[in-house]
Coordinates of C-alpha atoms and ligand atoms in Angstrom, one line a residue:
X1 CA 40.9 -123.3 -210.3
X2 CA 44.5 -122.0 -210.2
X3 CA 43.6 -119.4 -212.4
X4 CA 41.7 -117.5 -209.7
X5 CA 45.3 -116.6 -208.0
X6 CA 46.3 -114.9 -211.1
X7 CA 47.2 -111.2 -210.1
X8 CA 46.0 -109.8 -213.7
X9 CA 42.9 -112.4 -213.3
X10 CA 41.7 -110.9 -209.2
X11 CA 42.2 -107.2 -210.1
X12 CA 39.6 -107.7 -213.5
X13 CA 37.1 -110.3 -212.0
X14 CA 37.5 -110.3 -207.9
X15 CA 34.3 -108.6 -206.1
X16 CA 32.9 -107.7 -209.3
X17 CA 29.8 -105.7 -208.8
X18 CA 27.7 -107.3 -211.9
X19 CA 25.5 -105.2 -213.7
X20 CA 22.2 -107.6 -213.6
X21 CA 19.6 -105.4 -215.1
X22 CA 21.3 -104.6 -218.5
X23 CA 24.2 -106.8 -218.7
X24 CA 27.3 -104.0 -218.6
X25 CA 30.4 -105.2 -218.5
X26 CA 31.6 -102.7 -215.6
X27 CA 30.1 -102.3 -212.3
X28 CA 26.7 -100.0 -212.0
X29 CA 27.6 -97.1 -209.7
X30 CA 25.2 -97.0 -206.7
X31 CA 25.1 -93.3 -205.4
X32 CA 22.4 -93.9 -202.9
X33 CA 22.5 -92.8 -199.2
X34 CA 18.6 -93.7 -198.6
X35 CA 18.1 -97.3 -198.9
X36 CA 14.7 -99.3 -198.5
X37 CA 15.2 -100.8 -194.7
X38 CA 13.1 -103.1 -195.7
X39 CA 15.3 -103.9 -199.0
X40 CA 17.4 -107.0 -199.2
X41 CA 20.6 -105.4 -197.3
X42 CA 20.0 -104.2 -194.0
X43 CA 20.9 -100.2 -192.8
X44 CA 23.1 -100.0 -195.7
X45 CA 24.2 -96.9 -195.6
X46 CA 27.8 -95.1 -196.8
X47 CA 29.5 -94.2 -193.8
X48 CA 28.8 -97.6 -192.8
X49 CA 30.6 -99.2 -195.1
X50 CA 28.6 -101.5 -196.2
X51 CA 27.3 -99.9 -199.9
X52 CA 27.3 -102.2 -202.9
X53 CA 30.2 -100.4 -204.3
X54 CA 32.6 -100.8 -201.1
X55 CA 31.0 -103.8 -200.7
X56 CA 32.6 -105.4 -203.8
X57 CA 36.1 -103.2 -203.8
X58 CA 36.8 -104.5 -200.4
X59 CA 36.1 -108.3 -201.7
X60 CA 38.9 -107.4 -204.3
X61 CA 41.6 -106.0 -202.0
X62 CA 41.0 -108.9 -200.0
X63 CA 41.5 -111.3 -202.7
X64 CA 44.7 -109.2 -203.7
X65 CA 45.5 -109.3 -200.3
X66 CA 45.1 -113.4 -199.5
X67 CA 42.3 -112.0 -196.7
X68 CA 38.7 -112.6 -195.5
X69 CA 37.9 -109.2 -195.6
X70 CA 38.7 -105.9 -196.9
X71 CA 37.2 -102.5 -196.6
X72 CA 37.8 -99.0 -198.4
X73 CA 38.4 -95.8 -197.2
X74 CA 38.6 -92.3 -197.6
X75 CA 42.5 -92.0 -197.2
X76 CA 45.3 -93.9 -196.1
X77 CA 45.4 -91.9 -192.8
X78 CA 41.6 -93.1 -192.4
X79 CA 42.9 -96.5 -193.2
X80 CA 45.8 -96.3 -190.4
X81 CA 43.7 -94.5 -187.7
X82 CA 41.0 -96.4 -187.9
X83 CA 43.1 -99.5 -187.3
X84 CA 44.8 -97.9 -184.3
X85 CA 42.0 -96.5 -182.7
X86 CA 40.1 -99.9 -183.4
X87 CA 43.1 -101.9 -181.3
X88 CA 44.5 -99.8 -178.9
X89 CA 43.1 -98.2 -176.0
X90 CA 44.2 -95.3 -173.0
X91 CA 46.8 -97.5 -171.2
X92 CA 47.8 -99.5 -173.7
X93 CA 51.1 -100.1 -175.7
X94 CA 51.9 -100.1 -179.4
X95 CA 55.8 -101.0 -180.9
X96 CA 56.5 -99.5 -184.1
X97 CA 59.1 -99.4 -186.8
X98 CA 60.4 -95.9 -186.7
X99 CA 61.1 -95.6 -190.3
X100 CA 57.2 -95.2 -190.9
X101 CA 54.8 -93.0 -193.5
X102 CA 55.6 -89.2 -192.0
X103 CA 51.9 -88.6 -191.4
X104 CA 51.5 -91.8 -189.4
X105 CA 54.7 -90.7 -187.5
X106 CA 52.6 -87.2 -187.0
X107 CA 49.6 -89.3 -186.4
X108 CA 51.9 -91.1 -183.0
X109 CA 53.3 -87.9 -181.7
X110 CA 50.2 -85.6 -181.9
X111 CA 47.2 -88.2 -181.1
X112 CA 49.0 -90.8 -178.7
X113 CA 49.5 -88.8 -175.7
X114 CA 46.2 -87.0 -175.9
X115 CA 44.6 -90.8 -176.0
X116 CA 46.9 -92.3 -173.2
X117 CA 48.4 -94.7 -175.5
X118 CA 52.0 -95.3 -174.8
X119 CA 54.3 -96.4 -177.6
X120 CA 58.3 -97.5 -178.4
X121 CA 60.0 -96.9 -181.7
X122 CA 62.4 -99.2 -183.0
X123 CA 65.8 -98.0 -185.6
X124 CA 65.8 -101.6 -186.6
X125 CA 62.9 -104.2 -186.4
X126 CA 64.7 -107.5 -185.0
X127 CA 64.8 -110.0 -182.8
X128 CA 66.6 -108.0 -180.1
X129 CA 64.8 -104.9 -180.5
X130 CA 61.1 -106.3 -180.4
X131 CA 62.0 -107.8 -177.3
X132 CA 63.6 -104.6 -175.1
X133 CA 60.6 -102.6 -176.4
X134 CA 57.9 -105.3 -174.9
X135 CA 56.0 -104.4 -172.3
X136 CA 52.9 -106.2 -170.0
X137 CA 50.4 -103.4 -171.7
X138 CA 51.7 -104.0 -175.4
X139 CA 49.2 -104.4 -177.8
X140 CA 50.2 -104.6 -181.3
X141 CA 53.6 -104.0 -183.8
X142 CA 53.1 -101.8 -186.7
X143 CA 55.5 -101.3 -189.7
X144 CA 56.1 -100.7 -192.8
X145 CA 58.4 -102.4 -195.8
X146 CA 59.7 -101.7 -197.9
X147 CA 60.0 -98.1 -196.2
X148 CA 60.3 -94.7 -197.3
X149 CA 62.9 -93.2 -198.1
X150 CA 65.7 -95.9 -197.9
X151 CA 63.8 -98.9 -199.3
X152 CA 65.0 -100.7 -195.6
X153 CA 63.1 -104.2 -195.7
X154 CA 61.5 -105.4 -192.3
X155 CA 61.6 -109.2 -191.9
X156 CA 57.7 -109.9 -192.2
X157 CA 58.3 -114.0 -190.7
X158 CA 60.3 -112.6 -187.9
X159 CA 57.8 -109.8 -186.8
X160 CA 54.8 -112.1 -187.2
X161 CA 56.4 -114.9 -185.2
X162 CA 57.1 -112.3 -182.0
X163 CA 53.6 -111.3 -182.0
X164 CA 52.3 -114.5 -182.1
X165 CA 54.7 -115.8 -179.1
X166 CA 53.6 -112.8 -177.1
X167 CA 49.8 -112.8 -178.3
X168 CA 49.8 -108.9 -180.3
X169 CA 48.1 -108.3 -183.3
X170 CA 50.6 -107.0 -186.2
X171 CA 49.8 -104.1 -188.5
X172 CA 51.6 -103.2 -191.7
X173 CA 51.8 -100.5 -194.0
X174 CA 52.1 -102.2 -197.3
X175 CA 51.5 -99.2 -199.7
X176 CA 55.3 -99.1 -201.4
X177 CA 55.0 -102.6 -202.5
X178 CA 51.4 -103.1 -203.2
X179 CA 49.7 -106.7 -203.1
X180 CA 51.1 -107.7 -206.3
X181 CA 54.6 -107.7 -204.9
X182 CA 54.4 -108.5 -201.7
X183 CA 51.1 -110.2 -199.4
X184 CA 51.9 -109.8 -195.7
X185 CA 49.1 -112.4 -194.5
X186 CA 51.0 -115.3 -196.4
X187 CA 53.8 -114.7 -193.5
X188 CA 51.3 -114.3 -190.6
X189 CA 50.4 -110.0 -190.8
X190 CA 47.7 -109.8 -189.3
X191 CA 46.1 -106.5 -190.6
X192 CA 47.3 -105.3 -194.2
X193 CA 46.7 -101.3 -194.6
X194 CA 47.5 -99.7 -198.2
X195 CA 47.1 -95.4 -199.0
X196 CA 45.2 -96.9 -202.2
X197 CA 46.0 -93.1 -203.2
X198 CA 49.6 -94.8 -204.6
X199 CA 49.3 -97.8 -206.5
X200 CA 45.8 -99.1 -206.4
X201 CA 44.5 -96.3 -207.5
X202 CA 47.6 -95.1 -209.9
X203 CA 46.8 -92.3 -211.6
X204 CA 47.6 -89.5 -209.3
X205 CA 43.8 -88.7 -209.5
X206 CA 42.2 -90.5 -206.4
X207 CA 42.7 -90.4 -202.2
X208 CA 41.5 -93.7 -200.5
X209 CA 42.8 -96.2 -198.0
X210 CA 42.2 -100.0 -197.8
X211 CA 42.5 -102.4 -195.1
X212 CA 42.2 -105.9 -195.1
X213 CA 42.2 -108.7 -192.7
X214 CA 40.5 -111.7 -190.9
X215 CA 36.5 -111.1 -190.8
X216 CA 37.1 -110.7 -186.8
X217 CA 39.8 -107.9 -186.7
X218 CA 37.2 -106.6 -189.4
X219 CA 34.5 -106.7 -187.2
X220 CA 36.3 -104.9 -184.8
X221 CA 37.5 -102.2 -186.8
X222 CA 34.4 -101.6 -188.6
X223 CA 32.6 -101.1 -185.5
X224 CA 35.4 -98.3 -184.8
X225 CA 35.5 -97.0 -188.2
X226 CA 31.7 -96.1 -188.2
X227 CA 32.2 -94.2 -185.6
X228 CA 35.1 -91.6 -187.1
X229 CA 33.3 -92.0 -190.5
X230 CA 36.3 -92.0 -192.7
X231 CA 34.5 -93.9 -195.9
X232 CA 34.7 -92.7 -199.4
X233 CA 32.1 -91.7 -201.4
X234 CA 30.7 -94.4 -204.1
X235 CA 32.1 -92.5 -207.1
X236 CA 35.4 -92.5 -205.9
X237 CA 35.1 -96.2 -205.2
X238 CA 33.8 -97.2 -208.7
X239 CA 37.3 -94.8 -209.6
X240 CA 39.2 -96.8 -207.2
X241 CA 38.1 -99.9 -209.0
X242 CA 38.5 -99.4 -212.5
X243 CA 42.0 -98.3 -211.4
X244 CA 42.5 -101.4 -209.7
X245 CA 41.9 -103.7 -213.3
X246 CA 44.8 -102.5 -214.1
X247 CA 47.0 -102.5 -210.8
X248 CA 48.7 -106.1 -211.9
X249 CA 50.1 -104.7 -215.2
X250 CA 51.1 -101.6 -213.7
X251 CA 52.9 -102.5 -210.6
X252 CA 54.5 -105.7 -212.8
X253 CA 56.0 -102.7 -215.7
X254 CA 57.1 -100.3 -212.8
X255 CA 59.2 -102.9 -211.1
X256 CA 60.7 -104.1 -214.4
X257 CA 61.7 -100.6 -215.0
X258 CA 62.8 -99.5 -211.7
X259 CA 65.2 -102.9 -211.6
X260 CA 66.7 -101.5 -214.9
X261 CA 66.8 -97.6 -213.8
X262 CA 68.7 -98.9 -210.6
X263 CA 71.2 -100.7 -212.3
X264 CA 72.1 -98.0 -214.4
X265 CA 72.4 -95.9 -211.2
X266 CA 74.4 -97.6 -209.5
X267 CA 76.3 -98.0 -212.3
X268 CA 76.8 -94.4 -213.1
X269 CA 80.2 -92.2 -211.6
X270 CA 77.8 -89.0 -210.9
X271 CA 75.7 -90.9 -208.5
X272 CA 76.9 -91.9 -205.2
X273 CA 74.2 -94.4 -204.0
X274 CA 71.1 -96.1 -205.3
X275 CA 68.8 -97.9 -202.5
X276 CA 66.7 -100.4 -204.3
X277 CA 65.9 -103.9 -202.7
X278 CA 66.3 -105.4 -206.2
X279 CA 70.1 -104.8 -206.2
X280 CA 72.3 -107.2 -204.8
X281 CA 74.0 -104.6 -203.3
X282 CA 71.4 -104.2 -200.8
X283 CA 72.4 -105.1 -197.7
X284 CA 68.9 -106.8 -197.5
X285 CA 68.5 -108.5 -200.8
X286 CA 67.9 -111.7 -199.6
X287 CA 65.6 -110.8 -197.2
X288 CA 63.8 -108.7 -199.7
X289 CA 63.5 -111.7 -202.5
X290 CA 62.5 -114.1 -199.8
X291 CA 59.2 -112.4 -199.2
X292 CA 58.6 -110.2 -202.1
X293 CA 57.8 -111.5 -205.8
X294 CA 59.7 -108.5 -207.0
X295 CA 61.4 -105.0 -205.8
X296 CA 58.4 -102.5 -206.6
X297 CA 58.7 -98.9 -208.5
X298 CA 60.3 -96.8 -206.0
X299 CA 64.0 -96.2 -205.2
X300 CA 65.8 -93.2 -203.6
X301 CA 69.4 -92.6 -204.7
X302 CA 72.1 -89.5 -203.9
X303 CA 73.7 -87.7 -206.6
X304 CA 77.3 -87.0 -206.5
X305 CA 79.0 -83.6 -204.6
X306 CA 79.7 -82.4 -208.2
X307 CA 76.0 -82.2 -209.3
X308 CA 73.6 -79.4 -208.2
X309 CA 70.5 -81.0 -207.4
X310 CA 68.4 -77.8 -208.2
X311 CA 70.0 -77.8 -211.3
X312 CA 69.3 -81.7 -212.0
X313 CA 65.7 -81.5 -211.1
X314 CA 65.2 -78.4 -213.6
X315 CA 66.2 -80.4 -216.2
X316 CA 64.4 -83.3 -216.0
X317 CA 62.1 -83.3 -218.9
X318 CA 59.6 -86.7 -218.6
X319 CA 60.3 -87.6 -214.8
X320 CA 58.1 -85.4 -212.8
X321 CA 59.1 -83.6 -209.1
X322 CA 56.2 -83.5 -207.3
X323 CA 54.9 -85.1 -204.1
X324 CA 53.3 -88.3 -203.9
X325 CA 53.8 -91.3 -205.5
X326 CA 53.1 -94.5 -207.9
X327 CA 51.2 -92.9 -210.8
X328 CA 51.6 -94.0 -213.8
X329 CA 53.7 -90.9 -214.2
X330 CA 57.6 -90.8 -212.9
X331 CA 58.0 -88.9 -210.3
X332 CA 61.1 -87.4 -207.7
X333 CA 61.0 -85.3 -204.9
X334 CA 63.9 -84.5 -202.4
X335 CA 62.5 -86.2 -198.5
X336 CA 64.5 -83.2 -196.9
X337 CA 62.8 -80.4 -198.2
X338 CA 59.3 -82.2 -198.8
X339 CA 57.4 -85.8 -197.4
X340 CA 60.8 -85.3 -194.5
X341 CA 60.9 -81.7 -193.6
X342 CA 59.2 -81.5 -190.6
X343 CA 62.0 -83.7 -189.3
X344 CA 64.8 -82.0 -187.7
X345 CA 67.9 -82.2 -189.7
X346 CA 69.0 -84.2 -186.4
X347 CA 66.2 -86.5 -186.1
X348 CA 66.7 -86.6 -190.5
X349 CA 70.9 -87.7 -189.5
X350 CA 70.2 -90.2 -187.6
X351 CA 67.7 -92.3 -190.0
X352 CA 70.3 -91.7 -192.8
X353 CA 68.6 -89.5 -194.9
X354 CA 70.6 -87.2 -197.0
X355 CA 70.3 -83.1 -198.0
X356 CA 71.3 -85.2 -201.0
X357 CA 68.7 -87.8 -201.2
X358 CA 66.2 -88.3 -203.9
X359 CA 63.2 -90.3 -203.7
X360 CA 62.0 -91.6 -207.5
X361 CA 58.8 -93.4 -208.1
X362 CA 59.2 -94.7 -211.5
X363 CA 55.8 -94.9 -213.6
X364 CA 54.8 -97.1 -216.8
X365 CA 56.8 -94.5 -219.1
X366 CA 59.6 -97.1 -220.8
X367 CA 62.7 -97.5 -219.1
X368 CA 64.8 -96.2 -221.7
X369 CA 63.0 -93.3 -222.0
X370 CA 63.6 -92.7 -218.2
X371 CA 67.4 -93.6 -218.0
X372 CA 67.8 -90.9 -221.2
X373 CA 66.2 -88.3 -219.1
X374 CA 68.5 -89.2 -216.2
X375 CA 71.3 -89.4 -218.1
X376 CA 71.1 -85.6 -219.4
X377 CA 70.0 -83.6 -216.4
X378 CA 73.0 -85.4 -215.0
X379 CA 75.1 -83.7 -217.8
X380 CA 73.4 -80.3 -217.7
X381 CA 73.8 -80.1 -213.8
X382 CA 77.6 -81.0 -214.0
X383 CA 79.7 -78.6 -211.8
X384 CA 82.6 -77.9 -214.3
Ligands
LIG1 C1 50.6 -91.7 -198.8 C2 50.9 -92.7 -197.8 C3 50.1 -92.8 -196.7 C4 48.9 -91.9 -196.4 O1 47.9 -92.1 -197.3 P1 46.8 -90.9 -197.6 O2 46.0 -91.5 -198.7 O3 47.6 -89.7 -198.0 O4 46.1 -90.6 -196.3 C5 50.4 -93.9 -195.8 N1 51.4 -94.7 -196.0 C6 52.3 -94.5 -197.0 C7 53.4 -95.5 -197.2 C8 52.0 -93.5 -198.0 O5 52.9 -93.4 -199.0

């Protein structure tokens, strides 16, 4: 049945958890951490992953996710770690995107060496660049698309193609496009990884990670995962699921918006750029329509010399600055002095990104409602 690949129709109905005794319509919550061993599921047991709450949530993200199998955890980081530590071993060698989530960066620098995992990262994920960074002990290619801040698109065919040739396992970071616009395993990803603490969960209310995959990579990180015990705890998940009903209609009105919001920008004399992979003036436009089915919620842009940023945010009156992202509330916040700033104003030069720049997540709020509050912060933070 077609049907069943309808994004609105997976988030409601896939890895429902039915209510059997009294015939709910929402999943019962099981709270349990001592379960008969003798029961029908064996050692079930939270940290193990394997409770009928995460159970069912990781069937869903699977299904979002055109996977075998998914599992849930307790952040993103817990997601991303567990997938590393699962892979990679002392000796071994990992290629990465440089423009990466800055506490996976943090995760590279700070736990690599102590593990004796050696690792390249690349400006610019091509052809050319995967192949000087190869080396006998490589083990797997990890990025990220579209990335954060600058919204630079990483071919997903090309990358998955080079692993394959050379026999590594591909990992990707797929949290600023979420499964409805974009599903890595249809161009040969091998290991999907969301911060579910974005847009599958949405409301600026829950931490989690997901990761999905083939039930073999599963198998192998689940037996890692165990062992660091990054799961969430059953309420969350049940949070984390109701959340996800809604993901479709969410991500599908933050995209339509953001499209709308960009074009305005770029439109606009005060504002110097706009980077949104939905604008044909992004240099990777094509590349972006090719494997997305649209451009997501979130855009950075710069503000012209003559504005005073300060001044700008101060007046915003709907679009929120605060850290994180993907609510259903708008949000900004300036990379340099926030997700960025343990960068060095060097190391922030050289992947482009701005004193200037300004990172927006735009959230379910109406697009005209969003361009009006752009439009007079811009006024009131006019250098006359
Ligand atoms: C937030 C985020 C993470 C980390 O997720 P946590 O839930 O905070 O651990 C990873 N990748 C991206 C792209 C993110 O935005």
């Amino acid at each position: 049945m077609k049907e069943n690949r309808n994004p609105n129709y997976i988030c409601v109905h896939a890895g429902q958890l039915k209510d059997e005794i009294y015939g709910g319509a929402t999943a019962p919550i099981y709270t349990s951490t001592a379960y008969d061993y003798r029961g029908p599921g064996t050692n079930l047991y939270p940290r193990y992953f394997n409770t009928p709450n995460q159970v069912a949530l990781g069937k869903k993200i699977a299904a979002l996710e055109n996977s075998e199998a998914g599992m849930i955890f307790g952040s993103g980081m817990a997601a991303i770690s567990a997938v590393f530590l699962a892979f990679l071993k002392s000796g071994d060698h990992i290629i990465l995107q440089r423009a990466i989530y800055g506490g996976t960066s943090h995760f590279v620098s700070a736990e690599f060496e102590k593990l004796g995992i050696d690792f390249t990262m690349i400006e610019h994920v091509d052809k050319q660049s995967l192949e000087a960074s190869l080396k006998s002990n490589t083990k797997m290619v990890y990025i990220e698309t579209p990335s954060n801040p600058l919204l630079e698109i990483t071919d997903l065919s090309l990358v998955s193609a080079f692993a394959k040739a050379n026999s590594l396992i591909t990992a990707i970071d797929n949290t600023f496009a979420s499964p409805i616009n974009q599903t890595p395993a249809d161009f040969g990803i091998d290991i999907i990884i969301h911060s579910a603490t974005k847009y599958l969960g949405g409301h600026s209310d829950i931490c989690a990670g997901t990761v999905s995959c083939s039930q073999q990579h599963m198998e192998r990180i689940w037996n890692t995962a165990k062992n660091y015990g990054g799961s969430l705890s059953d309420q969350t998940v049940y949070l984390l699921e109701r959340s996800m009903k809604t993901l479709a209609l969410r991500v599908k009105k933050q995209s339509r918006s953001a499209k709308k919001i960009a074009k305005f920008l770029e439109k606009h004399s005060s504002i110097k750029k706009v980077n949104y992979p939905g604008l044909k003036s992004h240099p990777q436009h094509q590349l972006a329509k090719s494997q997305m089915n649209a451009y997501g919620g979130m855009m950075s842009f710069e503000l012209e010399d003559d504005i005073d940023q300060s001044i700008f945010l101060e007046n915003l009156e709907v679009i929120f600055p605060a850290l994180s992202l993907a609510g259903v509330e708008s949000t900004i916040l300036a990379p340099t002095t926030t997700s960025h700033s343990l960068l060095s104003p060097e190391e922030r030069k050289e992947q482009g990104i701005s004193d200037r720049l300004l990172r927006f997540s735009v959230g379910i709020e109406e697009a005209r409602i969003l361009i009006a509050d752009l439009e007079n912060a811009i006024s009131k933070s006019q250098n006359k």
